[in-house]
JSON list of C-alpha atoms in Angstrom, two decimals:
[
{"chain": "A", "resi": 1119, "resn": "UNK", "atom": "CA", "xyz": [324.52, 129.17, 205.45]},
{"chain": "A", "resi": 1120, "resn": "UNK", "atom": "CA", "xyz": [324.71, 128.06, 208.93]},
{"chain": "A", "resi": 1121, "resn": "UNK", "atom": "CA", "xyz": [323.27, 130.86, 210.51]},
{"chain": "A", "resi": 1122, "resn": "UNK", "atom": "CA", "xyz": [320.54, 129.47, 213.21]},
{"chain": "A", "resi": 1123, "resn": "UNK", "atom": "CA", "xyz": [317.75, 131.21, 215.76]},
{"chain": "A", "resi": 1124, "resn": "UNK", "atom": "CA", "xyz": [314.77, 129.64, 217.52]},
{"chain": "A", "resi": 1125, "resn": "UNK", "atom": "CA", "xyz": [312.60, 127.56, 215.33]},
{"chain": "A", "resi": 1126, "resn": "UNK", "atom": "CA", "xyz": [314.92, 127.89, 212.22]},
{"chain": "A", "resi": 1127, "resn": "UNK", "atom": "CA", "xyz": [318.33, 125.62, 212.91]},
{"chain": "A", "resi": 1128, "resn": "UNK", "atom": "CA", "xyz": [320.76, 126.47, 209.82]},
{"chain": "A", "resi": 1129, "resn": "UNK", "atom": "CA", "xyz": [318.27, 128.06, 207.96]},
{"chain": "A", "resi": 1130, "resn": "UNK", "atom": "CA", "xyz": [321.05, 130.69, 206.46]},
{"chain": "A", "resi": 1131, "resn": "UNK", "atom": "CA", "xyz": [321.00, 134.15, 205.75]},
{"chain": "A", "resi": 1132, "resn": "UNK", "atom": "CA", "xyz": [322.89, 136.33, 203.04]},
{"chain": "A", "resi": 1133, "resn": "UNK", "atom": "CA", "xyz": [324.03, 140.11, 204.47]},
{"chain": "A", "resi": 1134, "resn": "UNK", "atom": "CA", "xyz": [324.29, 142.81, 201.82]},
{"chain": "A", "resi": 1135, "resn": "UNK", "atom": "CA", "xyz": [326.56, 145.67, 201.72]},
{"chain": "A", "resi": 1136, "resn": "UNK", "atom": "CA", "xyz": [326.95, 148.99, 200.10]},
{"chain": "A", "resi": 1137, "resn": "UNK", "atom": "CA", "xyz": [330.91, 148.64, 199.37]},
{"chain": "A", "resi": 1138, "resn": "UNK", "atom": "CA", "xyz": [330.44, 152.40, 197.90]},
{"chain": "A", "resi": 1139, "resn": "UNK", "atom": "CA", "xyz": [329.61, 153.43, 201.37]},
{"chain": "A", "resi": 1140, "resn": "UNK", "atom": "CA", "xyz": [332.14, 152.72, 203.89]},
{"chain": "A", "resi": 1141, "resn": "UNK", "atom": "CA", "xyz": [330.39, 148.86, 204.00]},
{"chain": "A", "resi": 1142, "resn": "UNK", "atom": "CA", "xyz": [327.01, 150.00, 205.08]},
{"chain": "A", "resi": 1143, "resn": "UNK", "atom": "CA", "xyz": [325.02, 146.94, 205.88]},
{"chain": "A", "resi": 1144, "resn": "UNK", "atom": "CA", "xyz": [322.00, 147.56, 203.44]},
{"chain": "A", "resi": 1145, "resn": "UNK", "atom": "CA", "xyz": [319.96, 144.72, 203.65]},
{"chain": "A", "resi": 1146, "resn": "UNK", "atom": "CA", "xyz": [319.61, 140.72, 204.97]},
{"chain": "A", "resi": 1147, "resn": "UNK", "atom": "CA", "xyz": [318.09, 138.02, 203.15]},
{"chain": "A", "resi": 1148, "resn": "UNK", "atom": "CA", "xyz": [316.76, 135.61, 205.40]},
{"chain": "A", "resi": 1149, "resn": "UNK", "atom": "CA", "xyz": [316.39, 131.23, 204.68]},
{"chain": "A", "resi": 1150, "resn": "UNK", "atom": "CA", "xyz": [313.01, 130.07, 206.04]},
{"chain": "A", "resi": 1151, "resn": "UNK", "atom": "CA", "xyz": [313.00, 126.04, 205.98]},
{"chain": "A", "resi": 1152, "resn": "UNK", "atom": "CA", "xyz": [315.08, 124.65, 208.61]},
{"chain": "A", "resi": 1153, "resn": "UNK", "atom": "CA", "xyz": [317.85, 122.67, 207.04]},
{"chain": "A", "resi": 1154, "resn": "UNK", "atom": "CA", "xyz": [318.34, 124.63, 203.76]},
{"chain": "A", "resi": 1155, "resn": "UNK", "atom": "CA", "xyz": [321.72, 126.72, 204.44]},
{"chain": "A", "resi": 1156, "resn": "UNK", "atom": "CA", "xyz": [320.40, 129.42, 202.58]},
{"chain": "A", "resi": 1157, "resn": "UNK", "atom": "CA", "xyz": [323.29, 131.68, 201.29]},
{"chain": "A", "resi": 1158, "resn": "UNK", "atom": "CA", "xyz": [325.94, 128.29, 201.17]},
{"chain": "A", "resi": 1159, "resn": "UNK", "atom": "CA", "xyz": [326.55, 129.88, 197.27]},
{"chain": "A", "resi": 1160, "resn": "UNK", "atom": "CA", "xyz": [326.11, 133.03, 195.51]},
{"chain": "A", "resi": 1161, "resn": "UNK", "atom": "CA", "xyz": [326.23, 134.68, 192.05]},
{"chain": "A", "resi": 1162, "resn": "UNK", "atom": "CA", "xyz": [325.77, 137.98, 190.76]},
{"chain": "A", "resi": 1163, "resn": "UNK", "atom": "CA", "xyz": [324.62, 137.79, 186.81]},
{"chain": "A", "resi": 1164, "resn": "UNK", "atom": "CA", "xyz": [322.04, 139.61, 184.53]},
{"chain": "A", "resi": 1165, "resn": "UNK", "atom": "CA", "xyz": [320.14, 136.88, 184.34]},
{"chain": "A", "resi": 1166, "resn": "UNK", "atom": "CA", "xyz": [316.93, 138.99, 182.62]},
{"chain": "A", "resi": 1167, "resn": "UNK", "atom": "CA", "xyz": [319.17, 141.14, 180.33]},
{"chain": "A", "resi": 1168, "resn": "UNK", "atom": "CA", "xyz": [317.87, 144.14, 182.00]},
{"chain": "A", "resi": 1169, "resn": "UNK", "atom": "CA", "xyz": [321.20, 145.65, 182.11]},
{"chain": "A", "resi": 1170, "resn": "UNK", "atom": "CA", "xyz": [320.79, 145.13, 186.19]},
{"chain": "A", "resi": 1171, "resn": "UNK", "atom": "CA", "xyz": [322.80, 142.35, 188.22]},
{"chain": "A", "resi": 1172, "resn": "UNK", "atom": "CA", "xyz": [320.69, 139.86, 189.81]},
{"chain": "A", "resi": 1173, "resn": "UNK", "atom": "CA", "xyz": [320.99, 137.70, 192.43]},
{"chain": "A", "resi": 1174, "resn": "UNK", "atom": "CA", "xyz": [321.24, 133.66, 192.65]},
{"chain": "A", "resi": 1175, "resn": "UNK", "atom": "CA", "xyz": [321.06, 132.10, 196.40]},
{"chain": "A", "resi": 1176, "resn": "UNK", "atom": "CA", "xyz": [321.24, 128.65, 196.53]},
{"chain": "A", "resi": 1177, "resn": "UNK", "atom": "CA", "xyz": [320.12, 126.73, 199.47]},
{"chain": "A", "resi": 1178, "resn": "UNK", "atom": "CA", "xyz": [321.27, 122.82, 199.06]},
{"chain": "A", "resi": 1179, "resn": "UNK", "atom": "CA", "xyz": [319.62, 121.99, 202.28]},
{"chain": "A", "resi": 1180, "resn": "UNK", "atom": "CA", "xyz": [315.79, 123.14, 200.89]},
{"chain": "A", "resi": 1181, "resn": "UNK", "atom": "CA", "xyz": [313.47, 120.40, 201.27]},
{"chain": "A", "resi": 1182, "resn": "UNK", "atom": "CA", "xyz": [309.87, 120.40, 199.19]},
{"chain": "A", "resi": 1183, "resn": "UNK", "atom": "CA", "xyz": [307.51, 118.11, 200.14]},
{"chain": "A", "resi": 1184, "resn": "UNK", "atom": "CA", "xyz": [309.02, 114.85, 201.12]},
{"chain": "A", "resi": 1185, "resn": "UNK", "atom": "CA", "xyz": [312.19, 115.39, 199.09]},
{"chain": "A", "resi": 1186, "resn": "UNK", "atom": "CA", "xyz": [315.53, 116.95, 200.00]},
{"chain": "A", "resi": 1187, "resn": "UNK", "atom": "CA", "xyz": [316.35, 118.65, 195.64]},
{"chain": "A", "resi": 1188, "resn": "UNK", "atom": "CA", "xyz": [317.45, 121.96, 196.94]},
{"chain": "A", "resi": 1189, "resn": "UNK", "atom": "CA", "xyz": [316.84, 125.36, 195.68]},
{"chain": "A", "resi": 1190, "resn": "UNK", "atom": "CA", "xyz": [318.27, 128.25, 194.19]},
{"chain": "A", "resi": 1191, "resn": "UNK", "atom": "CA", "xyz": [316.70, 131.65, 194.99]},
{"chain": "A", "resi": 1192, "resn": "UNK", "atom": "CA", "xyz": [316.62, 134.78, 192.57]},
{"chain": "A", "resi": 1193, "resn": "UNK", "atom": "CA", "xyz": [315.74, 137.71, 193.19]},
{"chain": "A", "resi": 1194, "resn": "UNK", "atom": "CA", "xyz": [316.03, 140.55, 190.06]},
{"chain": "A", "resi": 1195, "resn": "UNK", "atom": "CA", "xyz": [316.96, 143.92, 189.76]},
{"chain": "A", "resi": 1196, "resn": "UNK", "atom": "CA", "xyz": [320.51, 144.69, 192.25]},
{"chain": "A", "resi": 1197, "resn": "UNK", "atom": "CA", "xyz": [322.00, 147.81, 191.13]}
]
């Protein structure tokens, strides 16, 4: 969650890996708002019922607009 580069201080990031194979970094899910320590949790559910985990990110930092509510991210479909 405290993962920083130019423009983007502890904006956050989330690495995946393929634990099948040998911990092959597959993917990295980056925050975009300064401030929101994207990645500080994480579940794995079926949220959808799909059959499929998904993915919950939350990012406590997120500000929208004026206010400072957080967010949590999905995104559907991890197999």
């Amino acid at each position: 969650p405290y993962v920083s580069w130019p423009g983007c201080f502890q904006c956050g990031a989330v690495f995946l890996y393929n634990s099948t194979n040998n911990w092959e970094k597959i993917n990295v899910l980056l925050g975009e708002k300064p401030g929101s320590q994207f990645g500080q949790s994480l579940a794995l559910l079926d949220l959808n019922g799909d059959g499929h985990l998904d993915l919950a990110v939350s990012a406590p930092g997120e500000v929208t607009g004026e206010q400072s509510y957080g967010a949590v991210h999905l995104y559907f479909g991890l197999q």
